[in-house]
Every structure is written in structure tokens, then in C-alpha cells.
Tab-separated table of C-alpha atoms in Angstrom:
chain	number	residue	atom	x	y	z
Y	1	MET	CA	120.759	82.733	127.087
Y	2	THR	CA	121.079	80.410	130.087
Y	3	ARG	CA	119.620	81.216	133.488
Y	4	SER	CA	123.112	81.546	134.962
Y	5	THR	CA	124.140	83.941	132.222
Y	6	LYS	CA	121.043	86.054	132.862
Y	7	SER	CA	121.826	86.096	136.578
Y	8	THR	CA	125.343	87.211	135.815
Y	9	LEU	CA	123.991	90.023	133.664
Y	10	LYS	CA	121.603	91.054	136.442
Y	11	THR	CA	124.444	91.073	138.979
Y	12	GLY	CA	126.538	93.113	136.585
Y	13	ALA	CA	123.701	95.617	136.183
Y	14	VAL	CA	123.462	95.984	139.976
Y	15	LEU	CA	127.199	96.585	140.233
Y	16	ALA	CA	127.024	99.096	137.390
Y	17	ALA	CA	124.223	100.958	139.132
Y	18	ALA	CA	126.267	101.101	142.331
Y	19	LEU	CA	129.258	102.426	140.412
Y	20	LEU	CA	127.157	105.154	138.815
Y	21	ALA	CA	125.749	106.121	142.194
Y	22	ALA	CA	129.267	106.517	143.556
Y	23	HIS	CA	130.475	108.377	140.462
Y	24	PRO	CA	127.592	110.438	138.993
Y	25	ALA	CA	129.716	111.741	136.148
Y	26	LEU	CA	129.751	108.248	134.694
Y	27	SER	CA	126.000	108.491	134.073
Y	28	GLN	CA	126.823	110.638	131.076
Y	29	GLN	CA	128.159	107.490	129.436
Y	30	CYS	CA	124.713	105.938	128.948
Y	31	LEU	CA	123.647	105.286	125.356
Y	32	GLY	CA	121.051	107.916	124.496
Y	33	THR	CA	120.569	107.971	120.724
Y	34	ALA	CA	119.837	105.448	118.001
Y	35	GLU	CA	123.308	106.131	116.606
Y	36	ALA	CA	124.910	105.448	119.989
Y	37	LEU	CA	123.199	102.030	120.071
Y	38	ASN	CA	124.937	100.914	116.872
Y	39	LEU	CA	126.870	97.695	117.388
Y	40	THR	CA	130.474	97.458	116.325
Y	41	ALA	CA	131.431	94.595	114.016
Y	42	GLU	CA	132.932	92.800	117.001
Y	43	GLN	CA	129.810	93.291	119.096
Y	44	ALA	CA	127.565	92.130	116.261
Y	45	ALA	CA	129.639	88.971	115.879
Y	46	ASP	CA	129.385	88.361	119.632
Y	47	ILE	CA	125.584	88.720	119.544
Y	48	GLY	CA	125.298	86.488	116.495
Y	49	ALA	CA	127.241	83.707	118.207
Y	50	ARG	CA	124.883	83.581	121.212
Y	51	GLY	CA	121.843	82.082	119.498
Y	52	LEU	CA	119.527	84.731	120.937
Y	53	THR	CA	115.748	84.981	120.603
Y	54	PHE	CA	113.986	88.332	121.001
Y	55	GLY	CA	110.264	88.918	121.327
Y	56	PHE	CA	108.828	91.836	119.356
Y	57	LEU	CA	105.376	92.901	120.556
Y	58	THR	CA	103.574	95.496	118.450
Y	59	ASN	CA	100.258	97.121	119.314
Y	60	ASN	CA	99.022	96.879	115.711
Y	61	LEU	CA	100.003	96.216	112.120
Y	62	SER	CA	97.315	98.357	110.503
Y	63	ASP	CA	99.537	101.295	109.569
Y	64	ASP	CA	102.718	101.793	107.590
Y	65	PHE	CA	104.652	102.886	110.679
Y	66	SER	CA	104.055	99.619	112.540
Y	67	ARG	CA	104.686	97.468	109.480
Y	68	THR	CA	107.914	99.359	108.716
Y	69	LEU	CA	108.993	99.119	112.368
Y	70	VAL	CA	108.619	95.334	112.268
Y	71	ALA	CA	110.240	95.068	108.837
Y	72	GLY	CA	113.236	97.082	110.043
Y	73	ALA	CA	113.622	94.821	113.058
Y	74	GLU	CA	113.232	91.640	111.005
Y	75	ALA	CA	115.844	92.771	108.486
Y	76	HIS	CA	118.346	93.589	111.227
Y	77	ALA	CA	117.600	90.353	113.090
Y	78	THR	CA	118.593	88.462	109.958
Y	79	GLU	CA	121.819	90.467	109.750
Y	80	LEU	CA	122.634	89.740	113.392
Y	81	GLY	CA	121.630	86.080	113.369
Y	82	VAL	CA	118.958	86.664	116.022
Y	83	THR	CA	115.611	84.852	116.039
Y	84	LEU	CA	112.748	87.357	116.188
Y	85	VAL	CA	109.285	86.352	117.421
Y	86	VAL	CA	106.748	88.965	116.276
Y	87	ASN	CA	103.306	89.300	117.864
Y	88	ASN	CA	100.539	91.732	116.892
Y	89	ALA	CA	98.019	92.690	119.596
Y	90	ASP	CA	95.645	94.430	117.157
Y	91	PHE	CA	94.942	97.193	119.715
Y	92	ASP	CA	93.834	94.710	122.393
Y	93	ALA	CA	95.561	95.141	125.770
Y	94	ASN	CA	94.519	91.697	127.058
Y	95	THR	CA	95.859	90.015	123.925
Y	96	GLN	CA	99.169	91.807	124.399
Y	97	LEU	CA	99.371	90.716	128.043
Y	98	SER	CA	98.919	87.086	126.968
Y	99	GLN	CA	101.528	87.448	124.254
Y	100	PHE	CA	103.972	89.045	126.685
Y	101	ASP	CA	103.502	86.296	129.266
Y	102	ALA	CA	103.987	83.630	126.590
Y	103	LEU	CA	107.359	85.164	125.693
Y	104	VAL	CA	108.387	85.207	129.359
Y	105	GLN	CA	107.356	81.554	129.717
Y	106	ARG	CA	109.369	80.730	126.601
Y	107	GLY	CA	112.417	82.343	128.180
Y	108	VAL	CA	113.322	84.712	125.362
Y	109	ASP	CA	116.458	86.778	125.759
Y	110	GLY	CA	114.816	90.191	125.400
Y	111	ILE	CA	111.473	91.826	124.637
Y	112	PHE	CA	110.750	94.945	122.612
Y	113	LEU	CA	107.303	96.429	123.122
Y	114	THR	CA	105.037	99.007	121.527
Y	115	ALA	CA	102.348	98.944	124.181
Y	116	VAL	CA	98.604	99.123	123.745
Y	117	ASP	CA	98.397	100.394	127.336
Y	118	ALA	CA	101.616	101.163	129.223
Y	119	GLY	CA	99.675	101.116	132.503
Y	120	SER	CA	98.215	97.625	132.252
Y	121	ILE	CA	101.391	96.034	130.880
Y	122	GLY	CA	103.347	96.790	134.072
Y	123	GLN	CA	102.663	93.514	135.865
Y	124	ALA	CA	103.907	91.546	132.858
Y	125	VAL	CA	107.045	93.698	132.771
Y	126	ARG	CA	107.655	92.793	136.413
Y	127	ARG	CA	107.442	89.103	135.519
Y	128	ALA	CA	110.056	89.709	132.820
Y	129	ASN	CA	112.211	91.492	135.424
Y	130	ASP	CA	111.933	88.457	137.724
Y	131	ALA	CA	113.070	86.255	134.834
Y	132	ASP	CA	116.027	88.567	134.079
Y	133	ILE	CA	114.650	89.362	130.628
Y	134	PRO	CA	115.448	92.941	129.498
Y	135	VAL	CA	112.478	94.946	128.205
Y	136	PHE	CA	112.769	97.896	125.824
Y	137	ILE	CA	109.577	99.920	125.293
Y	138	VAL	CA	108.247	102.582	122.938
Y	139	GLY	CA	105.834	105.275	124.070
Y	140	GLY	CA	106.146	105.561	127.833
Y	141	ALA	CA	107.427	103.739	130.890
Y	142	PRO	CA	105.059	101.125	132.367
Y	143	ALA	CA	103.258	101.798	135.635
Y	144	ARG	CA	105.126	98.887	137.195
Y	145	GLY	CA	108.337	97.075	136.466
Y	146	GLU	CA	111.608	98.283	135.014
Y	147	VAL	CA	112.628	98.730	131.408
Y	148	ILE	CA	116.123	99.247	130.056
Y	149	SER	CA	114.935	102.383	128.237
Y	150	VAL	CA	111.956	104.131	126.655
Y	151	MET	CA	112.369	104.946	122.962
Y	152	ASN	CA	110.295	107.715	121.445
Y	153	ALA	CA	110.156	109.726	118.302
Y	154	ALA	CA	110.240	113.485	118.814
Y	155	SER	CA	106.462	113.424	119.289
Y	156	TYR	CA	105.932	116.871	120.766
Y	157	GLN	CA	108.235	118.706	118.367
Y	158	GLY	CA	106.976	116.777	115.361
Y	159	SER	CA	103.352	117.652	116.091
Y	160	TYR	CA	104.244	121.239	116.917
Y	161	ASP	CA	106.177	121.769	113.681
Y	162	ALA	CA	103.504	120.256	111.418
Y	163	THR	CA	100.725	122.187	113.166
Y	164	ALA	CA	102.704	125.432	113.060
Y	165	ALA	CA	103.185	125.003	109.308
Y	166	MET	CA	99.429	124.581	108.900
Y	167	MET	CA	98.671	127.616	111.075
Y	168	GLU	CA	101.058	129.714	108.996
Y	169	ALA	CA	99.298	128.544	105.837
Y	170	ILE	CA	95.912	129.483	107.334
Y	171	GLY	CA	97.244	132.897	108.336
Y	172	GLU	CA	94.108	134.015	110.158
Y	173	PRO	CA	93.570	135.094	113.801
Y	174	ASN	CA	91.276	132.982	115.992
Y	175	ALA	CA	91.345	130.123	113.499
Y	176	GLN	CA	89.101	127.219	114.554
Y	177	ILE	CA	90.971	123.917	114.615
Y	178	ALA	CA	89.744	120.336	115.094
Y	179	ILE	CA	91.945	117.445	116.274
Y	180	LEU	CA	91.529	113.784	115.276
Y	181	GLY	CA	93.495	111.436	117.497
Y	182	ILE	CA	93.995	107.898	118.774
Y	183	PRO	CA	92.762	106.734	122.210
Y	184	PHE	CA	96.069	105.347	123.476
Y	185	ALA	CA	97.010	105.863	127.144
Y	186	LEU	CA	100.630	106.559	126.200
Y	187	GLN	CA	102.885	109.515	126.952
Y	188	THR	CA	103.919	109.809	123.318
Y	189	ILE	CA	100.268	110.369	122.324
Y	190	ARG	CA	99.842	113.008	125.011
Y	191	ASP	CA	103.018	114.642	123.712
Y	192	ARG	CA	101.583	114.770	120.199
Y	193	GLU	CA	98.383	116.386	121.440
Y	194	LYS	CA	100.307	118.901	123.543
Y	195	GLY	CA	102.424	119.821	120.532
Y	196	VAL	CA	99.240	120.548	118.581
Y	197	LEU	CA	97.685	122.558	121.420
Y	198	ASP	CA	100.818	124.644	121.923
Y	199	ALA	CA	101.269	125.369	118.215
Y	200	VAL	CA	97.632	126.373	117.799
Y	201	GLY	CA	97.816	128.593	120.891
Y	202	ALA	CA	101.098	130.178	119.843
Y	203	ASN	CA	99.508	131.151	116.545
Y	204	GLY	CA	96.343	132.616	118.049
Y	205	GLY	CA	94.017	129.766	117.122
Y	206	GLN	CA	91.434	127.846	119.134
Y	207	ILE	CA	90.656	124.143	119.464
Y	208	ILE	CA	86.964	123.449	118.945
Y	209	SER	CA	87.024	119.629	118.898
Y	210	LEU	CA	89.273	116.782	120.045
Y	211	GLN	CA	87.994	113.312	119.122
Y	212	SER	CA	89.696	109.950	118.678
Y	213	ASP	CA	89.169	106.372	117.560
Y	214	PHE	CA	91.087	103.308	116.338
Y	215	SER	CA	88.941	102.805	113.223
Y	216	GLN	CA	89.532	104.798	110.055
Y	217	ASP	CA	85.850	104.487	109.164
Y	218	ARG	CA	84.838	105.934	112.529
Y	219	LEU	CA	87.448	108.678	112.217
Y	220	LEU	CA	86.013	109.551	108.796
Y	221	GLU	CA	82.586	109.854	110.401
Y	222	LEU	CA	83.953	112.075	113.175
Y	223	ALA	CA	85.791	114.308	110.706
Y	224	THR	CA	82.735	114.575	108.472
Y	225	ASN	CA	80.558	115.543	111.406
Y	226	VAL	CA	82.923	118.242	112.675
Y	227	ILE	CA	83.204	119.739	109.182
Y	228	GLN	CA	79.427	119.839	108.763
Y	229	ALA	CA	78.843	121.270	112.251
Y	230	ASN	CA	81.443	124.038	111.943
Y	231	PRO	CA	81.140	126.240	108.849
Y	232	ASP	CA	84.093	128.339	110.055
Y	233	LEU	CA	86.410	125.371	110.596
Y	234	ALA	CA	89.863	126.546	109.454
Y	235	GLY	CA	91.996	123.416	109.832
Y	236	ILE	CA	92.259	119.805	110.993
Y	237	VAL	CA	95.228	118.220	112.770
Y	238	ALA	CA	95.394	114.414	112.762
Y	239	THR	CA	97.734	112.833	115.312
Y	240	TRP	CA	98.179	109.425	113.642
Y	241	SER	CA	98.170	107.933	110.188
Y	242	LEU	CA	94.610	106.593	109.914
Y	243	ALA	CA	93.320	109.920	111.202
Y	244	VAL	CA	95.331	111.653	108.454
Y	245	ASN	CA	93.665	109.401	105.874
Y	246	ALA	CA	90.219	110.057	107.361
Y	247	ALA	CA	90.696	113.824	107.502
Y	248	THR	CA	91.900	113.894	103.896
Y	249	GLU	CA	88.882	111.934	102.684
Y	250	ALA	CA	86.413	113.960	104.760
Y	251	VAL	CA	87.736	117.270	103.425
Y	252	ALA	CA	87.640	115.972	99.843
Y	253	GLN	CA	84.036	114.826	100.278
Y	254	SER	CA	83.039	118.161	101.788
Y	255	GLY	CA	84.288	120.152	98.817
Y	256	ARG	CA	85.726	122.731	101.207
Y	257	ASP	CA	89.279	124.050	101.237
Y	258	ILE	CA	90.364	123.057	104.763
Y	259	PRO	CA	94.123	122.720	105.448
Y	260	ILE	CA	95.352	119.554	107.179
Y	261	ALA	CA	98.439	118.801	109.261
Y	262	GLY	CA	99.308	115.378	110.572
Y	263	TYR	CA	101.559	113.076	112.496
Y	264	ASP	CA	102.814	109.996	110.621
Y	265	SER	CA	103.796	110.455	106.998
Y	266	GLU	CA	102.854	107.195	105.347
Y	267	VAL	CA	102.141	106.016	101.808
Y	268	PRO	CA	98.716	107.711	101.427
Y	269	GLY	CA	100.161	111.010	102.614
Y	270	TYR	CA	103.114	110.762	100.241
Y	271	MET	CA	100.724	109.998	97.392
Y	272	GLN	CA	98.692	113.058	98.337
Y	273	PHE	CA	101.800	115.219	98.023
Y	274	HIS	CA	102.722	113.552	94.734
Y	275	SER	CA	99.269	114.239	93.308
Y	276	GLY	CA	99.965	117.974	93.452
Y	277	ASP	CA	96.379	118.548	94.605
Y	278	THR	CA	96.038	118.080	98.349
Y	279	ASN	CA	94.896	119.950	101.428
Y	280	ILE	CA	97.733	118.472	103.471
Y	281	VAL	CA	100.209	121.188	104.401
Y	282	ALA	CA	102.734	119.158	106.408
Y	283	LEU	CA	103.182	115.724	107.973
Y	284	SER	CA	105.554	114.734	110.749
Y	285	GLY	CA	107.304	111.475	109.922
Y	286	GLN	CA	108.663	108.965	112.401
Y	287	GLN	CA	111.681	106.967	111.270
Y	288	ALA	CA	110.209	103.523	111.843
Y	289	ALA	CA	112.944	101.536	110.094
Y	290	LEU	CA	115.533	103.309	112.245
Y	291	GLN	CA	113.539	102.519	115.396
Y	292	GLY	CA	113.161	98.853	114.446
Y	293	ARG	CA	116.910	98.527	114.064
Y	294	ALA	CA	117.525	100.456	117.286
Y	295	ALA	CA	115.170	98.121	119.151
Y	296	LEU	CA	117.367	95.109	118.445
Y	297	GLU	CA	120.577	97.008	119.030
Y	298	GLY	CA	119.296	98.357	122.357
Y	299	LEU	CA	118.461	94.867	123.610
Y	300	SER	CA	121.815	93.627	122.314
Y	301	GLN	CA	123.720	96.417	124.036
Y	302	ALA	CA	121.953	95.619	127.321
Y	303	ILE	CA	122.924	91.950	127.010
Y	304	LEU	CA	126.514	93.033	126.373
Y	305	GLY	CA	126.451	95.039	129.608
Y	306	ALA	CA	125.940	98.591	128.317
Y	307	GLU	CA	123.621	101.039	130.046
Y	308	LEU	CA	120.941	102.758	128.011
Y	309	CYS	CA	119.733	106.222	128.961
Y	310	GLU	CA	116.248	106.416	130.448
Y	311	GLU	CA	114.883	107.848	127.197
Y	312	ILE	CA	116.141	107.549	123.645
Y	313	ILE	CA	114.709	110.062	121.180
Y	314	THR	CA	114.754	109.475	117.434
Y	315	PRO	CA	114.320	112.575	115.258
Y	316	ASN	CA	111.214	113.235	113.159
Y	317	LEU	CA	111.033	114.461	109.594
Y	318	LEU	CA	108.832	117.352	108.446
Y	319	VAL	CA	107.399	116.240	105.102
Y	320	THR	CA	105.858	118.761	102.707
Y	321	ALA	CA	104.941	119.034	99.039
Y	322	GLU	CA	108.349	120.606	98.445
Y	323	ASN	CA	110.518	117.863	99.955
Y	324	TYR	CA	108.445	114.650	99.952
Y	325	GLN	CA	110.627	112.818	97.420
Y	326	GLU	CA	113.776	113.408	99.464
Y	327	MET	CA	112.030	112.551	102.740
Y	328	TRP	CA	110.731	109.248	101.368
Y	329	GLY	CA	114.292	108.022	100.903
Y	330	VAL	CA	115.175	108.992	104.473
Y	331	GLN	CA	112.040	107.577	106.103
Y	332	TYR	CA	111.759	104.385	104.054
Y	333	PRO	CA	115.334	103.565	103.050
Y	334	GLY	CA	115.568	101.112	100.187
Y	335	ALA	CA	111.803	101.054	99.532
Y	336	THR	CA	110.505	101.908	96.063
Y	337	PRO	CA	108.495	105.141	96.146
Y	338	PRO	CA	104.794	104.323	95.740
Y	339	TRP	CA	104.426	106.743	92.837
Y	340	GLU	CA	106.881	104.605	90.842
Y	341	ASN	CA	104.908	101.393	91.196
């Protein structure tokens, strides 16, 4: 996209904002779901003819969610004829800042971001704003700068539902629950934790531990320690995929029958369900492939002049031993189930 074209888009956005201010009812026309972001055949052809380049910044590629998110975006970029530049920050906020600034210097046409730290990325977002580069973010709005929208899975509800299923399976008053999390300063992570806290409280339980780390080995150590220190521990809730893996291994090593609920249903979790012998009661699954596609379509819609709603929520799946085969096809469309490999 040329500088003049970007300036035209910026001017158009200002005029659109003024129109919405004068006619509030029009604000209902913003695009607020992944389905609403879908490009028509005509729009897709328009985008494909522009020779666009999008930057795709991910906070990590260590879990199935992040890898599927990128794969979904790459597949759709090929369909659209868009060049996609993927960068992995590997949980390092400074690395992500450098990657972001490099994309701004390159003059890409849009940036999609899963932030390591939404607070520290704000200054880079402002530099993208100054360059008329639209930014679409997952997790939470940055402390500074403007984004076209924030896309989130149904983090609170997903955590609540999985935890509630575990609490029902425990079926005891005053059940002691431990939480294993991830130390991200993101609203979506806080929403997951709140969903757990509310579900435990609603079912008469009590939280006795809340610990987090980025490393699965360290999470395994934390889970092992909390199991050993609490003979009455009734359940563990893990708020991201590597924590789910760590909790599962720690419970297996302990030899105790401790139910587990988790957020992020990934290959190890599905294999646990398929084994028919697991302590996992329920997992909340984000639709990463859907989000990867929506990321490109959101940026494309913004370039075409559409307004995105401030937040776009994609629904979660509740995966259990009873429905895991069906849910795999929904969460990982087109991928061979791991139990068939």
C-alpha cells in the first residue's frame, strides 16, 4: 500500500468516526464476530489484487494453539494472495518490540499481534498509528496507541465452564483447588483466572494455591510440590496448555486420583481423552484456526474501509471424554486426529 493510499484510508477512518458520532445508531454496524469479518468473493479479489504484506507477531510457538493460529493465517494468506511475515517472540517482550518496529520500518500494510505484554507494546503501536498501519491484537488493548479491534476467545466463560464441570465431578463441599497459570500481563489471562475463581466459589470450593510459569518443567515442579504439600487437594485447574500437560503428569506421578480441568485443548489433552484413562474432566478449547483466518480478514476489512467493533469474541469449545472426537474436527478442521497417526 502506498503512503498516499494509507493517508486516504486514515482520512476515511476520521470521516467515518465523525459520521458515527453524529449518528450513534450506525455504530451497530461495526463488525463484531469472526463470521462478520468474512470477505465476500469480490472483497477477496480486491485484497488479492493489492499486493499486500501483513506482519504476524506471535508471543510464542511452543503450544498447539499458537502453531495452529499461525497455520490458519498462513493458509488464508495463500488463498488471498497476501504475503505474511511471521515472527515469534518466544515470550520475550523486548524481542517482540524489535520485531514490531522492524515491520513498521518495512512499511507493511497491517500487523496482527498476540502480545507478550500489552502494556509495553503500546509505544510500538503508536509508531504504527503514525505510519497509518492498522494493528489488530489478541488478548487486550495496549496501554498506548490505537488498534482496530481486540480479538479474544471466550476466556472467562471457557474457564468457568471447564472448572464447573470439574467441581461437579468432585462433588464435595469446601473442595481445595490449586491453579497453574501463565505469567502474562494480559486481560484474557486475567479473565481465565477470574472464570476459575468464580466457578470454584459458586460451587463452594476454596483456592489454596495460584502459581504460574512459562516452562512446562517448572510447572511440573510446582504441581508436584502442591500435590505433596496438600494431602486434601481435590482438584487442579490449569489455565494454559503447558500447565495442563504439567498437571496431568504430576497427578500421574503422584498416584493420586485428582481431577483436572484446563484451558486450551491441544493434542496431549485429546490423547488423554482417547486413552480412556485420564484425570482430565474437561478442557476449554480456543478455535485457533478460526482466529488465524479472522486476523487476516479483520486487517483486510479495515483496509477496505470497514469498522471493526472494539472487541471480537470467538466462541470456545468444551471438550470432554464424551465429545472429544467431534470437537477435534471443529477445533482443528482438516487435521488428522492424533490417535489415527
